[in-house]
C-alpha positions as a printed NumPy array, in Angstrom:
array([[-12.249,  49.583,  -4.358],
       [-14.705,  52.426,  -3.737],
       [-13.554,  55.095,  -1.317],
       [-17.138,  56.006,  -0.561],
       [-17.961,  56.293,   3.231],
       [-19.057,  52.925,   4.617],
       [-21.872,  53.126,   7.21 ],
       [-22.449,  50.008,   9.349],
       [-25.923,  49.724,  10.765],
       [-27.142,  47.585,  13.713],
       [-30.697,  46.576,  13.581],
       [-31.83 ,  46.903,  17.133],
       [-34.639,  44.968,  18.592],
       [-36.227,  42.555,  15.794],
       [-39.698,  43.124,  17.363],
       [-39.468,  46.866,  17.313],
       [-39.279,  49.509,  14.491],
       [-35.621,  49.258,  13.698],
       [-35.657,  47.411,  10.567],
       [-38.871,  49.342,   9.469],
       [-37.029,  52.776,   9.68 ],
       [-33.78 ,  51.211,   8.097],
       [-35.805,  49.767,   5.056],
       [-37.766,  53.202,   4.72 ],
       [-34.476,  54.862,   4.772],
       [-32.43 ,  52.663,   2.326],
       [-35.351,  52.389,  -0.151],
       [-34.38 ,  55.825,  -1.352],
       [-31.457,  54.945,  -3.745],
       [-30.215,  58.424,  -3.516],
       [-28.705,  57.494,  -0.103],
       [-26.104,  55.473,  -2.098],
       [-24.715,  58.635,  -3.637],
       [-23.481,  59.654,  -0.101],
       [-22.51 ,  56.434,   1.407],
       [-22.417,  52.482,   1.246],
       [-24.705,  51.12 ,   3.92 ],
       [-24.065,  47.811,   5.418],
       [-26.769,  46.323,   7.672],
       [-25.748,  43.73 ,  10.271],
       [-28.834,  41.217,  10.663],
       [-30.306,  38.465,   8.525],
       [-32.337,  38.74 ,   5.316],
       [-35.145,  36.499,   6.626],
       [-35.752,  38.868,   9.508],
       [-35.538,  41.85 ,   7.073],
       [-37.944,  40.178,   4.711],
       [-40.458,  39.65 ,   7.523],
       [-40.424,  43.42 ,   8.219],
       [-40.426,  44.342,   4.543],
       [-43.774,  42.085,   4.007],
       [-45.466,  43.845,   6.927],
       [-44.922,  47.214,   5.019],
       [-46.038,  45.588,   1.886],
       [-42.855,  46.475,   0.04 ],
       [-41.928,  44.261,  -2.665],
       [-39.422,  46.047,  -4.887],
       [-36.633,  46.322,  -2.195],
       [-33.764,  43.943,  -1.789],
       [-30.394,  43.764,   0.291],
       [-27.307,  42.715,  -1.502],
       [-26.034,  39.831,   0.719],
       [-22.346,  39.886,   1.406],
       [-20.12 ,  37.903,   3.742],
       [-17.657,  40.668,   4.806],
       [-17.997,  44.536,   4.815],
       [-15.06 ,  44.515,   2.34 ],
       [-17.32 ,  43.056,  -0.242],
       [-19.967,  45.796,  -0.027],
       [-21.644,  47.005,  -3.329],
       [-21.203,  50.782,  -3.333],
       [-24.521,  51.112,  -5.348],
       [-26.702,  48.91 ,  -3.274],
       [-27.864,  48.53 ,   0.392],
       [-25.799,  45.677,   1.777],
       [-26.592,  43.105,   4.477],
       [-24.336,  40.714,   6.324],
       [-26.232,  37.719,   7.778],
       [-25.043,  37.458,  11.335],
       [-26.601,  34.131,  12.327],
       [-28.106,  31.018,  10.784],
       [-31.022,  30.498,  13.155],
       [-34.534,  30.944,  12.536],
       [-35.609,  33.917,  14.694],
       [-38.994,  34.014,  16.192],
       [-40.431,  37.418,  15.708],
       [-43.141,  38.751,  17.869],
       [-43.843,  42.355,  16.945],
       [-44.371,  44.746,  19.898],
       [-43.022,  42.294,  22.499],
       [-40.094,  42.441,  24.663],
       [-38.648,  39.111,  24.416],
       [-35.369,  37.477,  25.258],
       [-34.879,  36.599,  21.621],
       [-35.476,  40.218,  20.654],
       [-32.358,  41.228,  23.03 ],
       [-30.31 ,  38.256,  21.924],
       [-30.146,  39.091,  18.339],
       [-29.976,  42.968,  18.948],
       [-26.811,  42.12 ,  20.74 ],
       [-25.376,  39.829,  18.021],
       [-26.029,  42.61 ,  15.311],
       [-24.429,  45.306,  17.543],
       [-21.34 ,  43.24 ,  18.442],
       [-20.67 ,  42.379,  14.869],
       [-21.243,  45.848,  13.564],
       [-19.091,  47.41 ,  16.325],
       [-16.219,  44.968,  15.785],
       [-16.112,  45.938,  12.044],
       [-16.092,  49.41 ,  12.987],
       [-13.17 ,  49.005,  15.4  ],
       [-11.433,  46.915,  12.755],
       [-11.715,  49.829,  10.282],
       [-13.97 ,  47.91 ,   7.832],
       [-16.58 ,  50.632,   8.278],
       [-16.218,  54.293,   8.807],
       [-19.161,  54.801,  11.183],
       [-22.009,  52.973,  13.044],
       [-25.702,  53.948,  13.096],
       [-27.478,  51.845,  15.84 ],
       [-31.266,  51.24 ,  15.571],
       [-32.936,  51.141,  18.994],
       [-32.538,  48.363,  21.632],
       [-34.494,  47.428,  24.589],
       [-32.117,  48.284,  27.531],
       [-33.517,  45.373,  29.575],
       [-33.934,  42.399,  27.299],
       [-30.445,  42.992,  25.866],
       [-28.767,  42.334,  29.312],
       [-26.679,  39.108,  29.481],
       [-23.176,  38.076,  30.499],
       [-21.801,  39.822,  27.567],
       [-23.824,  42.996,  27.776],
       [-24.098,  44.468,  31.349],
       [-24.447,  48.232,  30.5  ],
       [-27.201,  50.763,  30.696],
       [-27.279,  51.28 ,  26.994],
       [-25.39 ,  51.592,  23.695],
       [-23.333,  54.697,  24.806],
       [-21.687,  52.7  ,  27.932],
       [-21.163,  49.648,  25.956],
       [-19.326,  51.31 ,  22.915],
       [-17.364,  53.452,  25.212],
       [-16.16 ,  50.392,  26.957],
       [-15.374,  48.484,  23.8  ],
       [-13.104,  51.295,  22.352],
       [-11.488,  51.766,  25.871],
       [-12.494,  55.498,  25.994],
       [-12.021,  57.174,  29.421],
       [-15.252,  59.214,  28.911],
       [-17.911,  59.843,  26.354],
       [-20.853,  62.401,  25.93 ],
       [-24.447,  61.685,  25.065],
       [-24.789,  64.514,  22.551],
       [-28.271,  65.097,  21.097],
       [-28.039,  67.149,  18.078],
       [-30.367,  68.737,  15.413],
       [-30.298,  71.617,  13.006],
       [-31.701,  73.924,  15.806],
       [-30.393,  72.746,  19.152],
       [-27.546,  70.423,  20.554],
       [-27.779,  69.119,  24.046],
       [-25.335,  66.976,  26.029],
       [-25.771,  65.559,  29.479],
       [-23.473,  65.217,  32.425],
       [-25.168,  62.16 ,  33.797],
       [-27.008,  59.638,  31.481],
       [-28.882,  56.329,  32.234],
       [-28.946,  56.575,  36.094],
       [-31.718,  56.917,  38.669],
       [-32.63 ,  60.561,  39.475],
       [-31.806,  59.792,  43.13 ],
       [-28.273,  59.174,  42.212],
       [-27.776,  62.537,  40.186],
       [-26.638,  64.928,  42.928],
       [-23.865,  62.709,  44.004],
       [-22.597,  62.079,  40.389],
       [-22.589,  65.815,  39.581],
       [-18.769,  66.82 ,  40.4  ],
       [-16.682,  69.646,  39.295],
       [-14.297,  67.074,  37.506],
       [-17.213,  65.428,  35.642],
       [-18.829,  68.641,  34.474],
       [-15.403,  69.916,  33.287],
       [-14.693,  66.587,  31.386],
       [-18.162,  66.764,  29.626],
       [-17.598,  70.359,  28.646],
       [-14.158,  69.576,  27.179],
       [-15.686,  66.873,  25.205],
       [-18.322,  68.893,  23.92 ],
       [-16.085,  71.816,  23.074],
       [-13.811,  69.425,  21.161],
       [-16.822,  67.688,  19.371],
       [-18.086,  71.084,  18.257],
       [-14.797,  72.014,  16.782],
       [-13.84 ,  68.749,  15.256],
       [-17.167,  67.14 ,  14.337],
       [-19.466,  70.162,  13.603],
       [-16.728,  72.797,  12.673],
       [-17.776,  75.486,  15.127],
       [-14.73 ,  77.368,  15.392],
       [-15.471,  79.272,  18.6  ],
       [-18.108,  77.297,  20.457],
       [-20.454,  78.967,  23.056],
       [-21.737,  76.595,  25.533],
       [-24.685,  77.157,  28.032],
       [-24.585,  75.368,  31.364],
       [-27.744,  74.505,  33.195],
       [-28.105,  74.488,  36.98 ],
       [-29.138,  71.395,  38.759],
       [-31.879,  72.96 ,  41.1  ],
       [-34.737,  75.039,  40.417],
       [-34.005,  78.6  ,  39.615],
       [-30.299,  77.322,  39.317],
       [-30.413,  77.187,  43.204],
       [-31.331,  80.861,  43.72 ],
       [-28.047,  81.878,  45.308],
       [-28.072,  78.818,  47.603],
       [-31.655,  79.106,  48.789],
       [-32.596,  75.989,  46.948],
       [-29.404,  73.933,  46.927],
       [-25.63 ,  74.719,  46.977],
       [-24.503,  72.541,  43.894],
       [-24.523,  75.705,  41.589],
       [-22.296,  77.557,  44.154],
       [-20.01 ,  74.707,  45.209],
       [-19.701,  72.626,  42.081],
       [-21.208,  73.987,  38.862],
       [-19.9  ,  77.526,  38.995],
       [-16.364,  76.359,  39.825],
       [-16.4  ,  73.984,  36.912],
       [-17.433,  76.814,  34.556],
       [-14.621,  78.934,  35.835],
       [-12.223,  76.342,  35.37 ],
       [-13.445,  75.721,  31.827],
       [-13.31 ,  79.384,  30.998],
       [ -9.591,  79.247,  32.312],
       [ -8.806,  76.541,  29.824],
       [-10.258,  78.542,  26.916],
       [-13.759,  77.105,  26.756],
       [-16.418,  79.649,  26.312],
       [-19.058,  78.181,  28.91 ],
       [-21.659,  80.346,  30.485],
       [-24.301,  79.828,  33.293],
       [-25.653,  78.198,  35.249],
       [-29.078,  78.922,  33.763],
       [-32.386,  77.853,  35.154],
       [-33.525,  75.155,  32.83 ],
       [-37.146,  76.051,  32.643],
       [-36.681,  79.704,  31.677],
       [-33.625,  79.046,  29.507],
       [-35.835,  76.871,  27.041],
       [-39.139,  78.889,  27.591],
       [-37.31 ,  82.262,  26.538],
       [-35.481,  80.295,  23.475],
       [-32.209,  81.37 ,  25.15 ],
       [-30.72 ,  78.098,  23.754],
       [-30.711,  79.758,  20.307],
       [-27.903,  82.081,  21.355],
       [-25.557,  79.151,  22.076],
       [-23.833,  76.423,  19.994],
       [-24.72 ,  73.82 ,  22.493],
       [-26.377,  73.19 ,  25.996],
       [-24.894,  71.093,  28.924],
       [-27.669,  69.666,  31.046],
       [-27.043,  67.951,  34.364],
       [-29.133,  64.936,  33.932],
       [-30.94 ,  62.962,  31.225],
       [-34.51 ,  64.195,  31.37 ],
       [-33.495,  67.837,  32.03 ],
       [-31.868,  67.839,  28.735],
       [-33.736,  65.359,  26.53 ],
       [-37.344,  66.337,  27.434],
       [-36.772,  69.868,  25.932],
       [-34.629,  68.477,  23.076],
       [-37.232,  65.862,  22.042],
       [-40.044,  68.503,  22.244],
       [-38.029,  70.728,  20.017],
       [-36.442,  68.071,  17.473],
       [-38.202,  64.778,  17.994],
       [-38.777,  64.22 ,  14.289],
       [-35.167,  64.925,  13.331],
       [-33.175,  64.684,  16.468],
       [-29.964,  62.468,  16.507],
       [-28.309,  60.837,  19.48 ],
       [-24.474,  61.233,  18.884],
       [-21.789,  59.791,  21.185],
       [-19.082,  62.433,  21.267],
       [-15.67 ,  61.924,  22.556],
       [-14.859,  58.436,  21.041],
       [-12.307,  57.612,  18.452],
       [-15.124,  56.13 ,  16.242],
       [-18.447,  57.682,  15.088],
       [-21.655,  56.435,  16.294],
       [-25.045,  58.004,  15.969],
       [-28.66 ,  56.788,  16.655],
       [-32.021,  57.917,  16.271],
       [-33.588,  59.728,  19.181],
       [-36.367,  57.275,  19.612],
       [-36.804,  53.916,  21.17 ],
       [-37.978,  50.498,  20.006],
       [-41.612,  51.798,  19.209],
       [-43.213,  48.491,  20.233],
       [-46.571,  50.203,  20.19 ],
       [-46.466,  50.828,  16.614],
       [-44.181,  47.884,  15.491],
       [-45.324,  46.064,  12.241],
       [-47.94 ,  48.747,  11.622],
       [-46.022,  50.714,   9.022],
       [-46.558,  53.833,  11.069],
       [-42.886,  54.571,  12.115],
       [-41.332,  57.845,  10.703],
       [-37.897,  57.243,   9.3  ],
       [-36.823,  60.89 ,   9.661],
       [-34.68 ,  60.541,  12.927],
       [-32.933,  57.486,  11.454],
       [-32.237,  59.253,   8.129],
       [-30.912,  62.287,  10.058],
       [-28.762,  59.818,  12.223],
       [-27.325,  58.26 ,   8.891],
       [-26.4  ,  61.678,   7.261],
       [-25.1  ,  63.056,  10.619],
       [-22.599,  60.103,  10.675],
       [-21.697,  60.794,   6.992],
       [-21.113,  64.464,   7.758],
       [-19.006,  63.84 ,  10.86 ],
       [-16.743,  61.277,   9.038],
       [-16.322,  63.534,   6.107],
       [-15.44 ,  66.456,   8.422],
       [-12.954,  64.507,  10.337],
       [-11.368,  63.299,   7.18 ],
       [-11.111,  66.867,   5.883],
       [ -9.668,  68.021,   8.993],
       [ -6.996,  65.301,   9.009],
       [ -6.128,  66.417,   5.43 ],
       [ -5.891,  70.032,   6.343],
       [ -3.647,  69.392,   9.416],
       [ -1.314,  67.115,   7.197],
       [ -1.156,  69.939,   4.39 ],
       [ -0.408,  73.261,   5.888],
       [ -0.644,  75.073,   2.675],
       [ -4.238,  73.837,   2.211],
       [ -4.886,  74.639,   5.924],
       [ -3.805,  78.296,   5.248],
       [ -6.155,  78.563,   2.25 ],
       [ -8.944,  77.039,   4.207],
       [ -8.658,  79.627,   6.989],
       [ -8.677,  82.52 ,   4.648],
       [-11.604,  81.137,   2.858],
       [-13.441,  80.864,   6.128],
       [-12.696,  84.336,   7.458]])
């Protein structure tokens, strides 16, 4: 049996660009030098998308169980027997139904240890809702399934890493959700992830303010004085190198983010707008703080270009390699901890 890293892949909404970017990524056979990909969907749906791209030379190796995966081929597990009606570019109930089936099966195998990581293609957060899925998105669902007390939406690229205190909630609810305890929890998760998943030995984290001009000493809001600064001080007392709060507009405009290993934003758009502006083609959404590894491209279902062979696979490809790298770092870290002599040599080599 191969010890190559196994990456589970959920296909997302069948009416979106998920399978397009998956196929465009896996058609490069060099991928199989780094991992064994296992896609959870159905070959009929994949063939439909493959034909829209006029690709004839690509085929999935069909398996019934992740343990049967061929380590030199892109694998697919057929997760249903139904004939699925595909309506490219449309948000349909069917699209949500099969996105969930794919996600659930892939996540179950990840939790069972049959795969090493999960890369999720984009879902529609509305049509996937059902009795089985009542969550704001992938992040919240996966956190619930693995019984993690907290998680961090962590957007990463080569040039910038941004996490958020609050995720998929209305802007009107943000101020009441910003608490010292929550900021501190996200800082701890970010600090741990930077060390464990990205091998940053002494992470420096910038914290953004909530209000314009970071509150301007209370003139434009008190959240910075009453909540954010106390959280930063407590993080510092725990050995976390957190700095701020910074006014978000000037922080990004002056490229101050380049002086830090990561940035903690207070809410979704405050962090994701600059991140996507800076790294849209190669950005990755990583769910930090979980016992499992999950990544995703930083784009949505792309209904407007579905079926037109226009979708860039760059972000999905980066998500795949980010998952591979994090799994490898975690494995190597575990080996170093279990072998003190190797750890000593490793530390000297890095000095």
